[in-house]
C-alpha cells in the first residue's frame, strides 16, 4: 500500500479531457463515455474527483481547445488542478489537494496516454502514491508520423507495462471501467 502515512482514501484523477486534446484522440467517444461512467461511480461512492487541465501555447488558457469536452461536467466542489507540464504533480498544488483529502491511492483516466497519463502515473508512484490506470478510459492521438506506434498499440503497451509496474511499498495496476469499485 501507499508509503504516505495517514492516507487511506482514493481519488479519481480526470486528466486533460479537453477539446483540443481529444479532437484527434483514438476512440474518443468511448473513452469519454468510460470517463463519464467513472465520474458516476466516484460521485456515488463519495470518492473525490480531481480534474486536471493542461495549458500551453497550443492550449491557451480560457480558449475553446483548453476547455473540457462538453460531455463531461465538473461539479463546483471538485478540485481543478491547472498544469503546464505533463506530470500533473509538477509545479501544481495536486499534492496538497490530495494531502488535504487524505488520499494515498489515485485512479487515473484521461489523455494523452503517452505523455500526461504516463508522466502522472510515474510521478504518483515516485511520490509514494498507489496508482491505478483505467485501461479503457485513456487515449492518445495518432503520432505515427513521428515514429510512434499506432494509438491502439500505445494504449495496449501502456496498459501492459503499468499492469506489471511496481515500487517498494506502493502498488501500481490496471482495471477496466466496468470493474472499477471505489
PDB file of C-alpha atoms in Angstrom:
ATOM      1  CA  UNK A   1       0.000   0.000   0.000  1.00  0.00           C
ATOM      2  CA  UNK A   2       0.954   3.659  -0.240  1.00  0.00           C
ATOM      3  CA  UNK A   3       4.071   4.769   1.594  1.00  0.00           C
ATOM      4  CA  UNK A   4       2.317   8.001   2.570  1.00  0.00           C
ATOM      5  CA  UNK A   5       1.248   7.929   6.225  1.00  0.00           C
ATOM      6  CA  UNK A   6      -2.404   8.519   7.129  1.00  0.00           C
ATOM      7  CA  UNK A   7      -3.627   8.415   3.531  1.00  0.00           C
ATOM      8  CA  UNK A   8      -6.419   5.772   3.483  1.00  0.00           C
ATOM      9  CA  UNK A   9      -8.551   7.345   0.730  1.00  0.00           C
ATOM     10  CA  UNK A  10      -8.783   7.013  -3.050  1.00  0.00           C
ATOM     11  CA  UNK A  11      -9.435   9.752  -5.608  1.00  0.00           C
ATOM     12  CA  UNK A  12     -10.284   9.735  -9.309  1.00  0.00           C
ATOM     13  CA  UNK A  13      -7.994  11.913 -11.455  1.00  0.00           C
ATOM     14  CA  UNK A  14      -9.503  13.051 -14.765  1.00  0.00           C
ATOM     15  CA  UNK A  15      -6.566  14.298 -16.812  1.00  0.00           C
ATOM     16  CA  UNK A  16      -6.765  16.647 -19.809  1.00  0.00           C
ATOM     17  CA  UNK A  17     -10.025  15.508 -21.402  1.00  0.00           C
ATOM     18  CA  UNK A  18     -10.054  18.855 -23.173  1.00  0.00           C
ATOM     19  CA  UNK A  19     -11.432  19.828 -26.591  1.00  0.00           C
ATOM     20  CA  UNK A  20      -8.017  20.378 -28.170  1.00  0.00           C
ATOM     21  CA  UNK A  21      -6.531  17.202 -26.689  1.00  0.00           C
ATOM     22  CA  UNK A  22      -9.486  14.985 -27.590  1.00  0.00           C
ATOM     23  CA  UNK A  23     -10.094  16.367 -31.105  1.00  0.00           C
ATOM     24  CA  UNK A  24      -7.982  13.682 -32.774  1.00  0.00           C
ATOM     25  CA  UNK A  25      -7.979  11.114 -29.983  1.00  0.00           C
ATOM     26  CA  UNK A  26      -8.282   7.399 -30.655  1.00  0.00           C
ATOM     27  CA  UNK A  27     -11.722   6.003 -29.713  1.00  0.00           C
ATOM     28  CA  UNK A  28     -12.692   9.455 -28.418  1.00  0.00           C
ATOM     29  CA  UNK A  29     -16.399   8.879 -27.785  1.00  0.00           C
ATOM     30  CA  UNK A  30     -15.974   5.552 -25.985  1.00  0.00           C
ATOM     31  CA  UNK A  31     -13.186   6.896 -23.771  1.00  0.00           C
ATOM     32  CA  UNK A  32     -15.325   9.915 -22.826  1.00  0.00           C
ATOM     33  CA  UNK A  33     -18.263   7.602 -22.073  1.00  0.00           C
ATOM     34  CA  UNK A  34     -15.996   5.492 -19.851  1.00  0.00           C
ATOM     35  CA  UNK A  35     -14.693   8.570 -18.030  1.00  0.00           C
ATOM     36  CA  UNK A  36     -18.302   9.654 -17.505  1.00  0.00           C
ATOM     37  CA  UNK A  37     -19.104   6.211 -16.043  1.00  0.00           C
ATOM     38  CA  UNK A  38     -16.123   6.576 -13.683  1.00  0.00           C
ATOM     39  CA  UNK A  39     -17.381  10.001 -12.605  1.00  0.00           C
ATOM     40  CA  UNK A  40     -20.754   8.495 -11.752  1.00  0.00           C
ATOM     41  CA  UNK A  41     -19.154   5.658  -9.763  1.00  0.00           C
ATOM     42  CA  UNK A  42     -16.858   8.000  -7.852  1.00  0.00           C
ATOM     43  CA  UNK A  43     -19.579  10.505  -7.041  1.00  0.00           C
ATOM     44  CA  UNK A  44     -21.990   7.772  -5.951  1.00  0.00           C
ATOM     45  CA  UNK A  45     -19.321   6.399  -3.597  1.00  0.00           C
ATOM     46  CA  UNK A  46     -18.425   9.908  -2.322  1.00  0.00           C
ATOM     47  CA  UNK A  47     -14.898   9.481  -3.688  1.00  0.00           C
ATOM     48  CA  UNK A  48     -13.135  12.753  -4.546  1.00  0.00           C
ATOM     49  CA  UNK A  49     -12.921  13.621  -8.230  1.00  0.00           C
ATOM     50  CA  UNK A  50      -9.978  15.807  -9.176  1.00  0.00           C
ATOM     51  CA  UNK A  51      -9.846  17.443 -12.586  1.00  0.00           C
ATOM     52  CA  UNK A  52      -6.526  18.259 -14.220  1.00  0.00           C
ATOM     53  CA  UNK A  53      -6.370  20.805 -17.044  1.00  0.00           C
ATOM     54  CA  UNK A  54      -3.299  21.470 -19.174  1.00  0.00           C
ATOM     55  CA  UNK A  55      -2.359  24.751 -20.790  1.00  0.00           C
ATOM     56  CA  UNK A  56       0.476  25.651 -23.157  1.00  0.00           C
ATOM     57  CA  UNK A  57       0.951  27.521 -26.440  1.00  0.00           C
ATOM     58  CA  UNK A  58      -1.317  25.022 -28.255  1.00  0.00           C
ATOM     59  CA  UNK A  59      -3.909  25.075 -25.431  1.00  0.00           C
ATOM     60  CA  UNK A  60      -4.061  28.701 -24.297  1.00  0.00           C
ATOM     61  CA  UNK A  61      -5.891  29.111 -21.013  1.00  0.00           C
ATOM     62  CA  UNK A  62      -9.583  30.023 -21.399  1.00  0.00           C
ATOM     63  CA  UNK A  63      -9.604  29.166 -25.131  1.00  0.00           C
ATOM     64  CA  UNK A  64     -12.128  26.722 -26.627  1.00  0.00           C
ATOM     65  CA  UNK A  65      -9.462  23.999 -27.158  1.00  0.00           C
ATOM     66  CA  UNK A  66      -8.453  24.405 -23.477  1.00  0.00           C
ATOM     67  CA  UNK A  67     -11.993  23.759 -22.196  1.00  0.00           C
ATOM     68  CA  UNK A  68     -13.033  20.297 -21.006  1.00  0.00           C
ATOM     69  CA  UNK A  69     -15.168  18.378 -23.529  1.00  0.00           C
ATOM     70  CA  UNK A  70     -18.855  19.300 -23.192  1.00  0.00           C
ATOM     71  CA  UNK A  71     -19.873  15.687 -22.472  1.00  0.00           C
ATOM     72  CA  UNK A  72     -18.203  15.835 -19.044  1.00  0.00           C
ATOM     73  CA  UNK A  73     -19.434  18.147 -16.299  1.00  0.00           C
ATOM     74  CA  UNK A  74     -17.277  19.156 -13.350  1.00  0.00           C
ATOM     75  CA  UNK A  75     -19.087  19.853 -10.100  1.00  0.00           C
ATOM     76  CA  UNK A  76     -18.186  23.145  -8.424  1.00  0.00           C
ATOM     77  CA  UNK A  77     -16.873  21.385  -5.312  1.00  0.00           C
ATOM     78  CA  UNK A  78     -14.475  19.164  -7.303  1.00  0.00           C
ATOM     79  CA  UNK A  79     -10.885  20.465  -7.299  1.00  0.00           C
ATOM     80  CA  UNK A  80      -9.412  21.687 -10.578  1.00  0.00           C
ATOM     81  CA  UNK A  81      -5.651  21.486 -10.990  1.00  0.00           C
ATOM     82  CA  UNK A  82      -4.069  23.709 -13.644  1.00  0.00           C
ATOM     83  CA  UNK A  83      -0.823  22.362 -15.078  1.00  0.00           C
ATOM     84  CA  UNK A  84       1.777  23.304 -17.661  1.00  0.00           C
ATOM     85  CA  UNK A  85       3.914  20.138 -17.526  1.00  0.00           C
ATOM     86  CA  UNK A  86       2.940  16.567 -18.454  1.00  0.00           C
ATOM     87  CA  UNK A  87       3.200  15.293 -14.852  1.00  0.00           C
ATOM     88  CA  UNK A  88       0.102  16.536 -13.030  1.00  0.00           C
ATOM     89  CA  UNK A  89       2.145  16.851  -9.830  1.00  0.00           C
ATOM     90  CA  UNK A  90       4.864  19.062 -11.311  1.00  0.00           C
ATOM     91  CA  UNK A  91       4.543  22.742 -10.299  1.00  0.00           C
ATOM     92  CA  UNK A  92       0.884  22.315  -9.223  1.00  0.00           C
ATOM     93  CA  UNK A  93      -0.995  22.052  -5.946  1.00  0.00           C
ATOM     94  CA  UNK A  94      -2.122  18.462  -6.634  1.00  0.00           C
ATOM     95  CA  UNK A  95      -0.078  17.030  -3.760  1.00  0.00           C
ATOM     96  CA  UNK A  96      -1.557  19.465  -1.236  1.00  0.00           C
ATOM     97  CA  UNK A  97      -5.100  18.768  -2.516  1.00  0.00           C
ATOM     98  CA  UNK A  98      -4.517  15.020  -2.140  1.00  0.00           C
ATOM     99  CA  UNK A  99      -2.986  15.504   1.312  1.00  0.00           C
ATOM    100  CA  UNK A 100      -5.988  17.550   2.474  1.00  0.00           C
ATOM    101  CA  UNK A 101      -8.270  14.738   1.278  1.00  0.00           C
ATOM    102  CA  UNK A 102      -6.016  12.070   2.886  1.00  0.00           C
ATOM    103  CA  UNK A 103      -5.631  10.355  -0.489  1.00  0.00           C
ATOM    104  CA  UNK A 104      -2.887   7.762  -0.934  1.00  0.00           C
ATOM    105  CA  UNK A 105      -4.331   5.970  -3.973  1.00  0.00           C
ATOM    106  CA  UNK A 106      -5.222   7.565  -7.312  1.00  0.00           C
ATOM    107  CA  UNK A 107      -7.282   6.092 -10.136  1.00  0.00           C
ATOM    108  CA  UNK A 108      -6.239   7.671 -13.427  1.00  0.00           C
ATOM    109  CA  UNK A 109      -8.223   8.326 -16.612  1.00  0.00           C
ATOM    110  CA  UNK A 110      -7.898  10.833 -19.456  1.00  0.00           C
ATOM    111  CA  UNK A 111      -5.379  11.856 -22.090  1.00  0.00           C
ATOM    112  CA  UNK A 112      -2.801  11.645 -23.567  1.00  0.00           C
ATOM    113  CA  UNK A 113      -1.627   8.129 -22.807  1.00  0.00           C
ATOM    114  CA  UNK A 114       1.951   8.567 -23.965  1.00  0.00           C
ATOM    115  CA  UNK A 115       2.530  11.948 -22.366  1.00  0.00           C
ATOM    116  CA  UNK A 116       0.436  13.211 -19.453  1.00  0.00           C
ATOM    117  CA  UNK A 117      -1.035   9.876 -18.360  1.00  0.00           C
ATOM    118  CA  UNK A 118       2.333   8.112 -18.185  1.00  0.00           C
ATOM    119  CA  UNK A 119       4.042  11.100 -16.575  1.00  0.00           C
ATOM    120  CA  UNK A 120       1.376  11.427 -13.901  1.00  0.00           C
ATOM    121  CA  UNK A 121       1.370   7.695 -13.124  1.00  0.00           C
ATOM    122  CA  UNK A 122       5.132   7.679 -12.674  1.00  0.00           C
ATOM    123  CA  UNK A 123       5.017  10.958 -10.756  1.00  0.00           C
ATOM    124  CA  UNK A 124       2.456   9.479  -8.365  1.00  0.00           C
ATOM    125  CA  UNK A 125       4.396   6.280  -7.753  1.00  0.00           C
ATOM    126  CA  UNK A 126       7.690   8.080  -7.150  1.00  0.00           C
ATOM    127  CA  UNK A 127       5.949  10.391  -4.669  1.00  0.00           C
ATOM    128  CA  UNK A 128       4.587   7.454  -2.651  1.00  0.00           C
ATOM    129  CA  UNK A 129       1.070   7.035  -4.064  1.00  0.00           C
ATOM    130  CA  UNK A 130      -0.561   3.839  -5.242  1.00  0.00           C
ATOM    131  CA  UNK A 131      -1.678   4.414  -8.830  1.00  0.00           C
ATOM    132  CA  UNK A 132      -4.257   2.507 -10.876  1.00  0.00           C
ATOM    133  CA  UNK A 133      -4.750   3.094 -14.597  1.00  0.00           C
ATOM    134  CA  UNK A 134      -8.217   2.509 -16.066  1.00  0.00           C
ATOM    135  CA  UNK A 135      -7.353   0.556 -19.217  1.00  0.00           C
ATOM    136  CA  UNK A 136     -10.283   1.664 -21.370  1.00  0.00           C
ATOM    137  CA  UNK A 137     -10.542   5.240 -20.091  1.00  0.00           C
ATOM    138  CA  UNK A 138      -7.376   6.782 -21.524  1.00  0.00           C
ATOM    139  CA  UNK A 139      -6.402   7.670 -25.056  1.00  0.00           C
ATOM    140  CA  UNK A 140      -3.946   9.428 -27.311  1.00  0.00           C
ATOM    141  CA  UNK A 141      -3.742  10.881 -30.793  1.00  0.00           C
ATOM    142  CA  UNK A 142      -2.008   9.296 -33.780  1.00  0.00           C
ATOM    143  CA  UNK A 143       1.680  10.215 -33.614  1.00  0.00           C
ATOM    144  CA  UNK A 144       2.913   7.657 -36.154  1.00  0.00           C
ATOM    145  CA  UNK A 145       4.312  10.450 -38.342  1.00  0.00           C
ATOM    146  CA  UNK A 146       6.870  10.991 -35.558  1.00  0.00           C
ATOM    147  CA  UNK A 147       7.769   7.290 -35.312  1.00  0.00           C
ATOM    148  CA  UNK A 148       5.330   6.286 -32.577  1.00  0.00           C
ATOM    149  CA  UNK A 149       3.231   3.120 -32.817  1.00  0.00           C
ATOM    150  CA  UNK A 150      -0.448   3.479 -33.690  1.00  0.00           C
ATOM    151  CA  UNK A 151      -2.628   4.778 -30.829  1.00  0.00           C
ATOM    152  CA  UNK A 152      -4.184   1.392 -30.101  1.00  0.00           C
ATOM    153  CA  UNK A 153      -0.704  -0.089 -29.623  1.00  0.00           C
ATOM    154  CA  UNK A 154       0.440   2.828 -27.445  1.00  0.00           C
ATOM    155  CA  UNK A 155      -2.606   2.274 -25.227  1.00  0.00           C
ATOM    156  CA  UNK A 156      -2.137  -1.509 -25.134  1.00  0.00           C
ATOM    157  CA  UNK A 157       1.560  -1.189 -24.305  1.00  0.00           C
ATOM    158  CA  UNK A 158       0.897   1.325 -21.527  1.00  0.00           C
ATOM    159  CA  UNK A 159      -1.772  -0.958 -20.056  1.00  0.00           C
ATOM    160  CA  UNK A 160       0.646  -3.902 -20.199  1.00  0.00           C
ATOM    161  CA  UNK A 161       3.609  -2.231 -18.546  1.00  0.00           C
ATOM    162  CA  UNK A 162       1.512  -0.495 -15.884  1.00  0.00           C
ATOM    163  CA  UNK A 163      -0.107  -3.831 -15.004  1.00  0.00           C
ATOM    164  CA  UNK A 164       3.324  -5.145 -14.036  1.00  0.00           C
ATOM    165  CA  UNK A 165       4.848  -1.941 -12.671  1.00  0.00           C
ATOM    166  CA  UNK A 166       5.840  -1.817  -9.023  1.00  0.00           C
ATOM    167  CA  UNK A 167       7.833   0.050  -6.424  1.00  0.00           C
ATOM    168  CA  UNK A 168       8.714  -0.701  -2.798  1.00  0.00           C
ATOM    169  CA  UNK A 169       5.672  -0.244  -0.594  1.00  0.00           C
ATOM    170  CA  UNK A 170       3.493   1.048  -3.418  1.00  0.00           C
ATOM    171  CA  UNK A 171       1.071  -0.598  -5.798  1.00  0.00           C
ATOM    172  CA  UNK A 172       0.517   0.035  -9.473  1.00  0.00           C
ATOM    173  CA  UNK A 173      -2.095  -1.745 -11.533  1.00  0.00           C
ATOM    174  CA  UNK A 174      -4.807  -1.606 -14.132  1.00  0.00           C
ATOM    175  CA  UNK A 175      -8.549  -2.149 -14.188  1.00  0.00           C
ATOM    176  CA  UNK A 176     -11.314  -1.797 -16.778  1.00  0.00           C
ATOM    177  CA  UNK A 177     -14.064   0.765 -16.265  1.00  0.00           C
ATOM    178  CA  UNK A 178     -16.687  -1.922 -15.644  1.00  0.00           C
ATOM    179  CA  UNK A 179     -14.586  -3.398 -12.831  1.00  0.00           C
ATOM    180  CA  UNK A 180     -13.732  -0.171 -11.007  1.00  0.00           C
ATOM    181  CA  UNK A 181     -15.020  -0.089  -7.456  1.00  0.00           C
ATOM    182  CA  UNK A 182     -14.414   2.754  -5.070  1.00  0.00           C
TER     183      UNK A 182
END
